[in-house]
Amino acid sequence: MSTTHSTASSMAMTGPMGIFGGTFDPIHYGHLRTAFELLDTLRLPEMRFVPAGNPPHRAGVTASNEVRLQMVRAATAGQSRFTVDDRELRKAGPSYSVETLADLRAEYPTRPLCFIIGMDAFLGLPRWHQWRNLLNLAHLVVAHRPGWRAPTLGPLGELLVDRGTGSVTDLHESLAGKIYIHAVTQLEISSTDVRALIAAGRDPRYLMPEDVRHILMESGCYARKEATPE
Ligand code: ATP
């Protein structure tokens, strides 16, 4: 495993680990604010950002793995409890969250794991590989996003009745299996919109840390591709 800011300190060796997966194509303040508020609310000693390599349930990514990793590292550098784990980027083939969580569970057998996902991602959970197994490995922490509602019906509605908790202590006292929904400050930023804005020739300033903006502008990864002359 290769993590940065691995000094997330000895404190990080106890207490629940937050795991924030995403394509981060690019990372923006919606991700960072969510991660920061959850550190605080859930009393997490560590929030680990895990950029996805080859997400199976969505279309391909735009920026290279290298640039996305560079952006995530730059974005998280100022917060000692944020760490970055590049295991999914180093893996060939699709990256399934359930496999990443199984690896982390094996590495940290006595530590609660809190897998963070947005409400939009939670609603699509039944399409994920071995989705029911996720809760054997980790708690799910669902961050409210603008415009999305928690399900009350169907398999996810039932799961919430069964596994839902409003208690942070529950997340500290068991290793896995609970679902905690938390409303974070609503910042209506999405990577899709950021990419579209840049492709339209506009400036993404103030949607993400300046260091991230510099990396993506320099790499030209989201710039509009000129049509090839006939
Ligand atoms: P895209 O627009 O490319 O789908 P995204 O902005 O949703 O990207 P991802 O990297 O796919 O970003 O998201 C990683 C995780 O962060 C997901 O669980 C997603 O729900 C959550 N997330 C993304 N944007 C926000 C936001 N503005 N507020 C809260 N959570 C967010």
PDB file of C-alpha atoms and ligand atoms in Angstrom:
ATOM      1  CA  MET A   1       0.000   0.000   0.000  1.00  0.00           C
ATOM      2  CA  SER A   2       1.153   3.497  -0.658  1.00  0.00           C
ATOM      3  CA  THR A   3      -0.457   6.316   1.284  1.00  0.00           C
ATOM      4  CA  THR A   4       0.656   9.884   1.543  1.00  0.00           C
ATOM      5  CA  HIS A   5       0.655  11.955   4.714  1.00  0.00           C
ATOM      6  CA  SER A   6       1.086   8.565   6.294  1.00  0.00           C
ATOM      7  CA  THR A   7       1.891  10.429   9.457  1.00  0.00           C
ATOM      8  CA  ALA A   8      -1.868  10.862   9.860  1.00  0.00           C
ATOM      9  CA  SER A   9      -0.266   9.977  13.173  1.00  0.00           C
ATOM     10  CA  SER A  10      -0.431   7.231  15.698  1.00  0.00           C
ATOM     11  CA  MET A  11      -3.936   8.436  16.515  1.00  0.00           C
ATOM     12  CA  ALA A  12      -4.903   7.127  13.107  1.00  0.00           C
ATOM     13  CA  MET A  13      -4.143   3.593  14.250  1.00  0.00           C
ATOM     14  CA  THR A  14      -7.197   3.550  16.486  1.00  0.00           C
ATOM     15  CA  GLY A  15     -10.702   4.837  15.914  1.00  0.00           C
ATOM     16  CA  PRO A  16     -12.712   4.525  12.723  1.00  0.00           C
ATOM     17  CA  MET A  17     -11.132   5.196   9.363  1.00  0.00           C
ATOM     18  CA  GLY A  18     -13.185   7.213   6.885  1.00  0.00           C
ATOM     19  CA  ILE A  19     -12.783   5.997   3.306  1.00  0.00           C
ATOM     20  CA  PHE A  20     -13.737   8.424   0.587  1.00  0.00           C
ATOM     21  CA  GLY A  21     -13.738   6.833  -2.852  1.00  0.00           C
ATOM     22  CA  GLY A  22     -14.414   8.681  -6.070  1.00  0.00           C
ATOM     23  CA  THR A  23     -13.123   9.338  -9.518  1.00  0.00           C
ATOM     24  CA  PHE A  24     -12.109  12.851  -8.432  1.00  0.00           C
ATOM     25  CA  ASP A  25     -12.073  13.914 -12.079  1.00  0.00           C
ATOM     26  CA  PRO A  26     -11.347  16.548 -10.765  1.00  0.00           C
ATOM     27  CA  ILE A  27     -11.554  16.823  -6.957  1.00  0.00           C
ATOM     28  CA  HIS A  28     -13.483  19.961  -5.878  1.00  0.00           C
ATOM     29  CA  TYR A  29     -14.762  21.763  -2.784  1.00  0.00           C
ATOM     30  CA  GLY A  30     -17.923  19.608  -2.659  1.00  0.00           C
ATOM     31  CA  HIS A  31     -15.693  16.599  -1.907  1.00  0.00           C
ATOM     32  CA  LEU A  32     -13.374  18.435   0.449  1.00  0.00           C
ATOM     33  CA  ARG A  33     -16.044  20.150   2.513  1.00  0.00           C
ATOM     34  CA  THR A  34     -17.951  16.863   2.849  1.00  0.00           C
ATOM     35  CA  ALA A  35     -14.816  15.018   3.963  1.00  0.00           C
ATOM     36  CA  PHE A  36     -13.924  17.746   6.433  1.00  0.00           C
ATOM     37  CA  GLU A  37     -17.384  17.949   8.006  1.00  0.00           C
ATOM     38  CA  LEU A  38     -17.483  14.182   8.388  1.00  0.00           C
ATOM     39  CA  LEU A  39     -14.056  14.118  10.066  1.00  0.00           C
ATOM     40  CA  ASP A  40     -15.496  16.424  12.644  1.00  0.00           C
ATOM     41  CA  THR A  41     -18.991  14.980  13.072  1.00  0.00           C
ATOM     42  CA  LEU A  42     -17.885  11.352  13.153  1.00  0.00           C
ATOM     43  CA  ARG A  43     -14.773  12.126  15.242  1.00  0.00           C
ATOM     44  CA  LEU A  44     -12.568  10.355  12.704  1.00  0.00           C
ATOM     45  CA  PRO A  45      -8.818  10.291  13.216  1.00  0.00           C
ATOM     46  CA  GLU A  46      -8.328   9.708   9.487  1.00  0.00           C
ATOM     47  CA  MET A  47     -10.167  10.258   6.226  1.00  0.00           C
ATOM     48  CA  ARG A  48      -8.558   8.299   3.427  1.00  0.00           C
ATOM     49  CA  PHE A  49      -9.157   9.427  -0.162  1.00  0.00           C
ATOM     50  CA  VAL A  50      -9.127   6.497  -2.578  1.00  0.00           C
ATOM     51  CA  PRO A  51      -9.180   7.603  -6.224  1.00  0.00           C
ATOM     52  CA  ALA A  52     -10.883   4.998  -8.399  1.00  0.00           C
ATOM     53  CA  GLY A  53      -8.868   3.429 -11.182  1.00  0.00           C
ATOM     54  CA  ASN A  54     -11.337   2.069 -13.638  1.00  0.00           C
ATOM     55  CA  PRO A  55     -14.832   2.481 -12.181  1.00  0.00           C
ATOM     56  CA  PRO A  56     -17.002  -0.358 -13.520  1.00  0.00           C
ATOM     57  CA  HIS A  57     -20.402   1.357 -13.109  1.00  0.00           C
ATOM     58  CA  ARG A  58     -19.727   4.514 -15.097  1.00  0.00           C
ATOM     59  CA  ALA A  59     -18.175   5.816 -18.307  1.00  0.00           C
ATOM     60  CA  GLY A  60     -14.413   6.265 -18.391  1.00  0.00           C
ATOM     61  CA  VAL A  61     -12.563   9.070 -16.690  1.00  0.00           C
ATOM     62  CA  THR A  62     -11.192  12.110 -18.522  1.00  0.00           C
ATOM     63  CA  ALA A  63      -7.956  13.006 -16.721  1.00  0.00           C
ATOM     64  CA  SER A  64      -5.194  10.412 -16.483  1.00  0.00           C
ATOM     65  CA  ASN A  65      -4.723   8.426 -13.267  1.00  0.00           C
ATOM     66  CA  GLU A  66      -1.519  10.332 -12.695  1.00  0.00           C
ATOM     67  CA  VAL A  67      -3.125  13.774 -12.927  1.00  0.00           C
ATOM     68  CA  ARG A  68      -6.115  12.769 -10.776  1.00  0.00           C
ATOM     69  CA  LEU A  69      -3.786  11.443  -8.106  1.00  0.00           C
ATOM     70  CA  GLN A  70      -1.670  14.579  -8.261  1.00  0.00           C
ATOM     71  CA  MET A  71      -4.812  16.714  -7.814  1.00  0.00           C
ATOM     72  CA  VAL A  72      -6.062  14.658  -4.851  1.00  0.00           C
ATOM     73  CA  ARG A  73      -2.641  14.871  -3.191  1.00  0.00           C
ATOM     74  CA  ALA A  74      -2.500  18.633  -3.707  1.00  0.00           C
ATOM     75  CA  ALA A  75      -6.059  19.118  -2.430  1.00  0.00           C
ATOM     76  CA  THR A  76      -5.514  17.152   0.773  1.00  0.00           C
ATOM     77  CA  ALA A  77      -1.980  18.295   1.622  1.00  0.00           C
ATOM     78  CA  GLY A  78      -3.029  20.945   4.143  1.00  0.00           C
ATOM     79  CA  GLN A  79      -5.047  18.680   6.446  1.00  0.00           C
ATOM     80  CA  SER A  80      -3.047  16.160   8.460  1.00  0.00           C
ATOM     81  CA  ARG A  81      -6.032  13.841   8.990  1.00  0.00           C
ATOM     82  CA  PHE A  82      -6.567  13.533   5.245  1.00  0.00           C
ATOM     83  CA  THR A  83      -4.552  10.735   3.649  1.00  0.00           C
ATOM     84  CA  VAL A  84      -4.418   9.404   0.091  1.00  0.00           C
ATOM     85  CA  ASP A  85      -4.403   5.749  -0.878  1.00  0.00           C
ATOM     86  CA  ASP A  86      -3.563   4.963  -4.500  1.00  0.00           C
ATOM     87  CA  ARG A  87      -4.174   1.192  -4.408  1.00  0.00           C
ATOM     88  CA  GLU A  88      -7.029   1.262  -6.946  1.00  0.00           C
ATOM     89  CA  LEU A  89      -4.891   3.205  -9.413  1.00  0.00           C
ATOM     90  CA  ARG A  90      -2.105   0.650  -9.201  1.00  0.00           C
ATOM     91  CA  LYS A  91      -4.448  -2.260  -9.845  1.00  0.00           C
ATOM     92  CA  ALA A  92      -5.091  -3.625 -13.323  1.00  0.00           C
ATOM     93  CA  GLY A  93      -8.728  -4.159 -14.303  1.00  0.00           C
ATOM     94  CA  PRO A  94     -11.888  -2.765 -12.765  1.00  0.00           C
ATOM     95  CA  SER A  95     -11.783  -1.409  -9.244  1.00  0.00           C
ATOM     96  CA  TYR A  96     -14.637  -2.689  -7.127  1.00  0.00           C
ATOM     97  CA  SER A  97     -15.233  -0.952  -3.800  1.00  0.00           C
ATOM     98  CA  VAL A  98     -16.010  -4.285  -2.175  1.00  0.00           C
ATOM     99  CA  GLU A  99     -12.494  -5.524  -3.007  1.00  0.00           C
ATOM    100  CA  THR A 100     -10.847  -2.358  -1.730  1.00  0.00           C
ATOM    101  CA  LEU A 101     -12.827  -2.624   1.499  1.00  0.00           C
ATOM    102  CA  ALA A 102     -11.919  -6.318   1.839  1.00  0.00           C
ATOM    103  CA  ASP A 103      -8.220  -5.399   1.494  1.00  0.00           C
ATOM    104  CA  LEU A 104      -8.538  -2.651   4.107  1.00  0.00           C
ATOM    105  CA  ARG A 105     -10.495  -4.937   6.432  1.00  0.00           C
ATOM    106  CA  ALA A 106      -7.664  -7.497   6.210  1.00  0.00           C
ATOM    107  CA  GLU A 107      -5.090  -4.786   6.927  1.00  0.00           C
ATOM    108  CA  TYR A 108      -7.049  -3.255   9.807  1.00  0.00           C
ATOM    109  CA  PRO A 109      -8.935  -6.142  11.406  1.00  0.00           C
ATOM    110  CA  THR A 110      -9.820  -4.256  14.591  1.00  0.00           C
ATOM    111  CA  ARG A 111     -10.617  -0.843  13.226  1.00  0.00           C
ATOM    112  CA  PRO A 112     -14.120   0.342  12.271  1.00  0.00           C
ATOM    113  CA  LEU A 113     -14.261   1.384   8.613  1.00  0.00           C
ATOM    114  CA  CYS A 114     -16.661   4.104   7.442  1.00  0.00           C
ATOM    115  CA  PHE A 115     -17.188   4.103   3.704  1.00  0.00           C
ATOM    116  CA  ILE A 116     -18.397   7.540   2.626  1.00  0.00           C
ATOM    117  CA  ILE A 117     -20.721   7.954  -0.343  1.00  0.00           C
ATOM    118  CA  GLY A 118     -22.988  10.706  -1.606  1.00  0.00           C
ATOM    119  CA  MET A 119     -26.761  10.134  -1.633  1.00  0.00           C
ATOM    120  CA  ASP A 120     -26.654   9.905  -5.443  1.00  0.00           C
ATOM    121  CA  ALA A 121     -24.155   7.060  -5.233  1.00  0.00           C
ATOM    122  CA  PHE A 122     -26.141   5.371  -2.433  1.00  0.00           C
ATOM    123  CA  LEU A 123     -29.281   5.304  -4.596  1.00  0.00           C
ATOM    124  CA  GLY A 124     -27.342   3.401  -7.272  1.00  0.00           C
ATOM    125  CA  LEU A 125     -25.845   0.950  -4.764  1.00  0.00           C
ATOM    126  CA  PRO A 126     -27.826  -2.128  -5.874  1.00  0.00           C
ATOM    127  CA  ARG A 127     -25.954  -1.949  -9.184  1.00  0.00           C
ATOM    128  CA  TRP A 128     -22.573  -2.277  -7.453  1.00  0.00           C
ATOM    129  CA  HIS A 129     -20.627  -5.522  -7.469  1.00  0.00           C
ATOM    130  CA  GLN A 130     -21.568  -7.597  -4.349  1.00  0.00           C
ATOM    131  CA  TRP A 131     -23.261  -4.586  -2.844  1.00  0.00           C
ATOM    132  CA  ARG A 132     -24.754  -6.413   0.116  1.00  0.00           C
ATOM    133  CA  ASN A 133     -21.307  -7.527   1.157  1.00  0.00           C
ATOM    134  CA  LEU A 134     -20.161  -3.914   1.608  1.00  0.00           C
ATOM    135  CA  LEU A 135     -21.908  -3.789   4.982  1.00  0.00           C
ATOM    136  CA  ASN A 136     -20.059  -6.884   6.205  1.00  0.00           C
ATOM    137  CA  LEU A 137     -16.842  -4.974   5.679  1.00  0.00           C
ATOM    138  CA  ALA A 138     -17.646  -1.370   6.600  1.00  0.00           C
ATOM    139  CA  HIS A 139     -20.269   1.074   7.814  1.00  0.00           C
ATOM    140  CA  LEU A 140     -21.836   3.224   5.118  1.00  0.00           C
ATOM    141  CA  VAL A 141     -21.905   6.951   5.730  1.00  0.00           C
ATOM    142  CA  VAL A 142     -24.200   8.674   3.271  1.00  0.00           C
ATOM    143  CA  ALA A 143     -23.711  12.381   2.613  1.00  0.00           C
ATOM    144  CA  HIS A 144     -26.802  14.277   1.524  1.00  0.00           C
ATOM    145  CA  ARG A 145     -26.362  16.023  -1.794  1.00  0.00           C
ATOM    146  CA  PRO A 146     -28.556  18.716  -3.275  1.00  0.00           C
ATOM    147  CA  GLY A 147     -31.710  17.414  -4.889  1.00  0.00           C
ATOM    148  CA  TRP A 148     -31.540  13.815  -3.630  1.00  0.00           C
ATOM    149  CA  ARG A 149     -33.786  12.120  -1.090  1.00  0.00           C
ATOM    150  CA  ALA A 150     -33.198   9.083   1.097  1.00  0.00           C
ATOM    151  CA  PRO A 151     -35.116   6.055  -0.194  1.00  0.00           C
ATOM    152  CA  THR A 152     -38.061   4.823   1.860  1.00  0.00           C
ATOM    153  CA  LEU A 153     -39.074   1.889  -0.338  1.00  0.00           C
ATOM    154  CA  GLY A 154     -37.395  -1.052  -2.094  1.00  0.00           C
ATOM    155  CA  PRO A 155     -34.222  -2.863  -1.007  1.00  0.00           C
ATOM    156  CA  LEU A 156     -32.479   0.350   0.080  1.00  0.00           C
ATOM    157  CA  GLY A 157     -35.499   1.543   2.083  1.00  0.00           C
ATOM    158  CA  GLU A 158     -35.563  -1.843   3.875  1.00  0.00           C
ATOM    159  CA  LEU A 159     -31.842  -1.737   4.442  1.00  0.00           C
ATOM    160  CA  LEU A 160     -32.164   1.683   6.059  1.00  0.00           C
ATOM    161  CA  VAL A 161     -34.834   0.419   8.454  1.00  0.00           C
ATOM    162  CA  ASP A 162     -32.606  -2.536   9.355  1.00  0.00           C
ATOM    163  CA  ARG A 163     -29.187  -0.922   9.487  1.00  0.00           C
ATOM    164  CA  GLY A 164     -29.773   2.816   9.852  1.00  0.00           C
ATOM    165  CA  THR A 165     -28.434   4.601  12.924  1.00  0.00           C
ATOM    166  CA  GLY A 166     -28.324   8.189  14.093  1.00  0.00           C
ATOM    167  CA  SER A 167     -25.592   7.452  16.619  1.00  0.00           C
ATOM    168  CA  VAL A 168     -21.942   8.235  15.962  1.00  0.00           C
ATOM    169  CA  THR A 169     -21.053   6.036  18.929  1.00  0.00           C
ATOM    170  CA  ASP A 170     -22.454   3.037  17.018  1.00  0.00           C
ATOM    171  CA  LEU A 171     -19.860   3.686  14.317  1.00  0.00           C
ATOM    172  CA  HIS A 172     -17.084   3.627  16.910  1.00  0.00           C
ATOM    173  CA  GLU A 173     -18.316   0.587  18.790  1.00  0.00           C
ATOM    174  CA  SER A 174     -18.747  -1.867  15.918  1.00  0.00           C
ATOM    175  CA  LEU A 175     -16.501  -2.618  12.969  1.00  0.00           C
ATOM    176  CA  ALA A 176     -19.106  -2.564  10.181  1.00  0.00           C
ATOM    177  CA  GLY A 177     -22.764  -2.942   9.293  1.00  0.00           C
ATOM    178  CA  LYS A 178     -24.447   0.404  10.117  1.00  0.00           C
ATOM    179  CA  ILE A 179     -25.736   3.105   7.800  1.00  0.00           C
ATOM    180  CA  TYR A 180     -25.441   6.692   8.952  1.00  0.00           C
ATOM    181  CA  ILE A 181     -26.969   9.502   6.891  1.00  0.00           C
ATOM    182  CA  HIS A 182     -25.563  12.945   7.392  1.00  0.00           C
ATOM    183  CA  ALA A 183     -26.565  16.239   5.810  1.00  0.00           C
ATOM    184  CA  VAL A 184     -23.431  18.112   4.822  1.00  0.00           C
ATOM    185  CA  THR A 185     -23.284  21.713   3.662  1.00  0.00           C
ATOM    186  CA  GLN A 186     -24.855  21.683   0.247  1.00  0.00           C
ATOM    187  CA  LEU A 187     -22.317  22.787  -2.311  1.00  0.00           C
ATOM    188  CA  GLU A 188     -23.775  22.161  -5.695  1.00  0.00           C
ATOM    189  CA  ILE A 189     -20.519  21.422  -7.475  1.00  0.00           C
ATOM    190  CA  SER A 190     -19.975  18.344  -9.593  1.00  0.00           C
ATOM    191  CA  SER A 191     -16.920  17.186 -11.494  1.00  0.00           C
ATOM    192  CA  THR A 192     -19.081  16.851 -14.603  1.00  0.00           C
ATOM    193  CA  ASP A 193     -20.000  20.549 -14.428  1.00  0.00           C
ATOM    194  CA  VAL A 194     -16.389  21.540 -13.754  1.00  0.00           C
ATOM    195  CA  ARG A 195     -15.210  19.612 -16.823  1.00  0.00           C
ATOM    196  CA  ALA A 196     -17.934  21.179 -18.985  1.00  0.00           C
ATOM    197  CA  LEU A 197     -17.082  24.650 -17.733  1.00  0.00           C
ATOM    198  CA  ILE A 198     -13.396  24.226 -18.593  1.00  0.00           C
ATOM    199  CA  ALA A 199     -14.209  22.717 -21.986  1.00  0.00           C
ATOM    200  CA  ALA A 200     -16.324  25.832 -22.641  1.00  0.00           C
ATOM    201  CA  GLY A 201     -13.200  27.922 -22.045  1.00  0.00           C
ATOM    202  CA  ARG A 202     -14.272  29.233 -18.613  1.00  0.00           C
ATOM    203  CA  ASP A 203     -12.230  29.471 -15.437  1.00  0.00           C
ATOM    204  CA  PRO A 204     -12.921  26.989 -12.564  1.00  0.00           C
ATOM    205  CA  ARG A 205     -11.427  29.328  -9.939  1.00  0.00           C
ATOM    206  CA  TYR A 206     -13.042  29.051  -6.453  1.00  0.00           C
ATOM    207  CA  LEU A 207     -14.619  25.668  -7.196  1.00  0.00           C
ATOM    208  CA  MET A 208     -11.491  23.887  -5.950  1.00  0.00           C
ATOM    209  CA  PRO A 209      -8.203  24.722  -4.221  1.00  0.00           C
ATOM    210  CA  GLU A 210      -5.848  26.851  -6.294  1.00  0.00           C
ATOM    211  CA  ASP A 211      -3.175  24.129  -6.382  1.00  0.00           C
ATOM    212  CA  VAL A 212      -5.678  21.755  -7.991  1.00  0.00           C
ATOM    213  CA  ARG A 213      -6.711  24.418 -10.488  1.00  0.00           C
ATOM    214  CA  HIS A 214      -3.074  24.949 -11.475  1.00  0.00           C
ATOM    215  CA  ILE A 215      -2.491  21.246 -12.020  1.00  0.00           C
ATOM    216  CA  LEU A 216      -5.543  20.786 -14.202  1.00  0.00           C
ATOM    217  CA  MET A 217      -5.009  23.952 -16.209  1.00  0.00           C
ATOM    218  CA  GLU A 218      -1.362  23.046 -16.820  1.00  0.00           C
ATOM    219  CA  SER A 219      -2.170  19.485 -17.839  1.00  0.00           C
ATOM    220  CA  GLY A 220      -4.855  20.699 -20.266  1.00  0.00           C
ATOM    221  CA  CYS A 221      -6.761  17.516 -19.429  1.00  0.00           C
ATOM    222  CA  TYR A 222     -10.240  19.068 -19.634  1.00  0.00           C
ATOM    223  CA  ALA A 223      -9.589  21.567 -22.401  1.00  0.00           C
ATOM    224  CA  ARG A 224     -11.836  21.371 -25.447  1.00  0.00           C
ATOM    225  CA  LYS A 225     -10.318  19.067 -28.022  1.00  0.00           C
ATOM    226  CA  GLU A 226      -9.937  20.837 -31.357  1.00  0.00           C
ATOM    227  CA  ALA A 227     -11.674  19.043 -34.207  1.00  0.00           C
ATOM    228  CA  THR A 228      -9.161  17.225 -36.381  1.00  0.00           C
ATOM    229  CA  PRO A 229      -9.010  18.873 -39.814  1.00  0.00           C
ATOM    230  CA  GLU A 230     -10.415  16.694 -42.587  1.00  0.00           C
TER     231      GLU A 230
HETATM  232  P1  ATP B   1     -19.082  13.321 -11.653  1.00  0.00           P
HETATM  233  O1  ATP B   1     -19.823  14.603 -11.865  1.00  0.00           O
HETATM  234  O2  ATP B   1     -17.935  13.101 -12.613  1.00  0.00           O
HETATM  235  O3  ATP B   1     -19.997  12.123 -11.507  1.00  0.00           O
HETATM  236  P2  ATP B   1     -18.735  13.899  -8.803  1.00  0.00           P
HETATM  237  O4  ATP B   1     -18.591  15.380  -8.665  1.00  0.00           O
HETATM  238  O5  ATP B   1     -20.046  13.286  -8.398  1.00  0.00           O
HETATM  239  O6  ATP B   1     -18.307  13.446 -10.263  1.00  0.00           O
HETATM  240  P3  ATP B   1     -17.115  11.723  -7.778  1.00  0.00           P
HETATM  241  O7  ATP B   1     -15.641  11.679  -7.826  1.00  0.00           O
HETATM  242  O8  ATP B   1     -17.874  10.816  -8.660  1.00  0.00           O
HETATM  243  O9  ATP B   1     -17.546  13.275  -8.020  1.00  0.00           O
HETATM  244  O10 ATP B   1     -17.646  11.620  -6.319  1.00  0.00           O
HETATM  245  C1  ATP B   1     -17.021  10.947  -5.267  1.00  0.00           C
HETATM  246  C2  ATP B   1     -17.992  10.936  -4.099  1.00  0.00           C
HETATM  247  O11 ATP B   1     -18.233  12.290  -3.675  1.00  0.00           O
HETATM  248  C3  ATP B   1     -19.373  10.368  -4.462  1.00  0.00           C
HETATM  249  O12 ATP B   1     -19.811   9.582  -3.368  1.00  0.00           O
HETATM  250  C4  ATP B   1     -20.231  11.593  -4.651  1.00  0.00           C
HETATM  251  O13 ATP B   1     -21.580  11.344  -4.333  1.00  0.00           O
HETATM  252  C5  ATP B   1     -19.608  12.583  -3.650  1.00  0.00           C
HETATM  253  N1  ATP B   1     -19.774  13.977  -4.057  1.00  0.00           N
HETATM  254  C6  ATP B   1     -19.458  14.518  -5.245  1.00  0.00           C
HETATM  255  N2  ATP B   1     -19.766  15.837  -5.282  1.00  0.00           N
HETATM  256  C7  ATP B   1     -20.274  16.148  -4.067  1.00  0.00           C
HETATM  257  C8  ATP B   1     -20.819  17.354  -3.482  1.00  0.00           C
HETATM  258  N3  ATP B   1     -20.899  18.495  -4.163  1.00  0.00           N
HETATM  259  N4  ATP B   1     -21.267  17.289  -2.209  1.00  0.00           N
HETATM  260  C9  ATP B   1     -21.238  16.116  -1.524  1.00  0.00           C
HETATM  261  N5  ATP B   1     -20.753  14.939  -2.017  1.00  0.00           N
HETATM  262  C10 ATP B   1     -20.284  14.948  -3.263  1.00  0.00           C
END
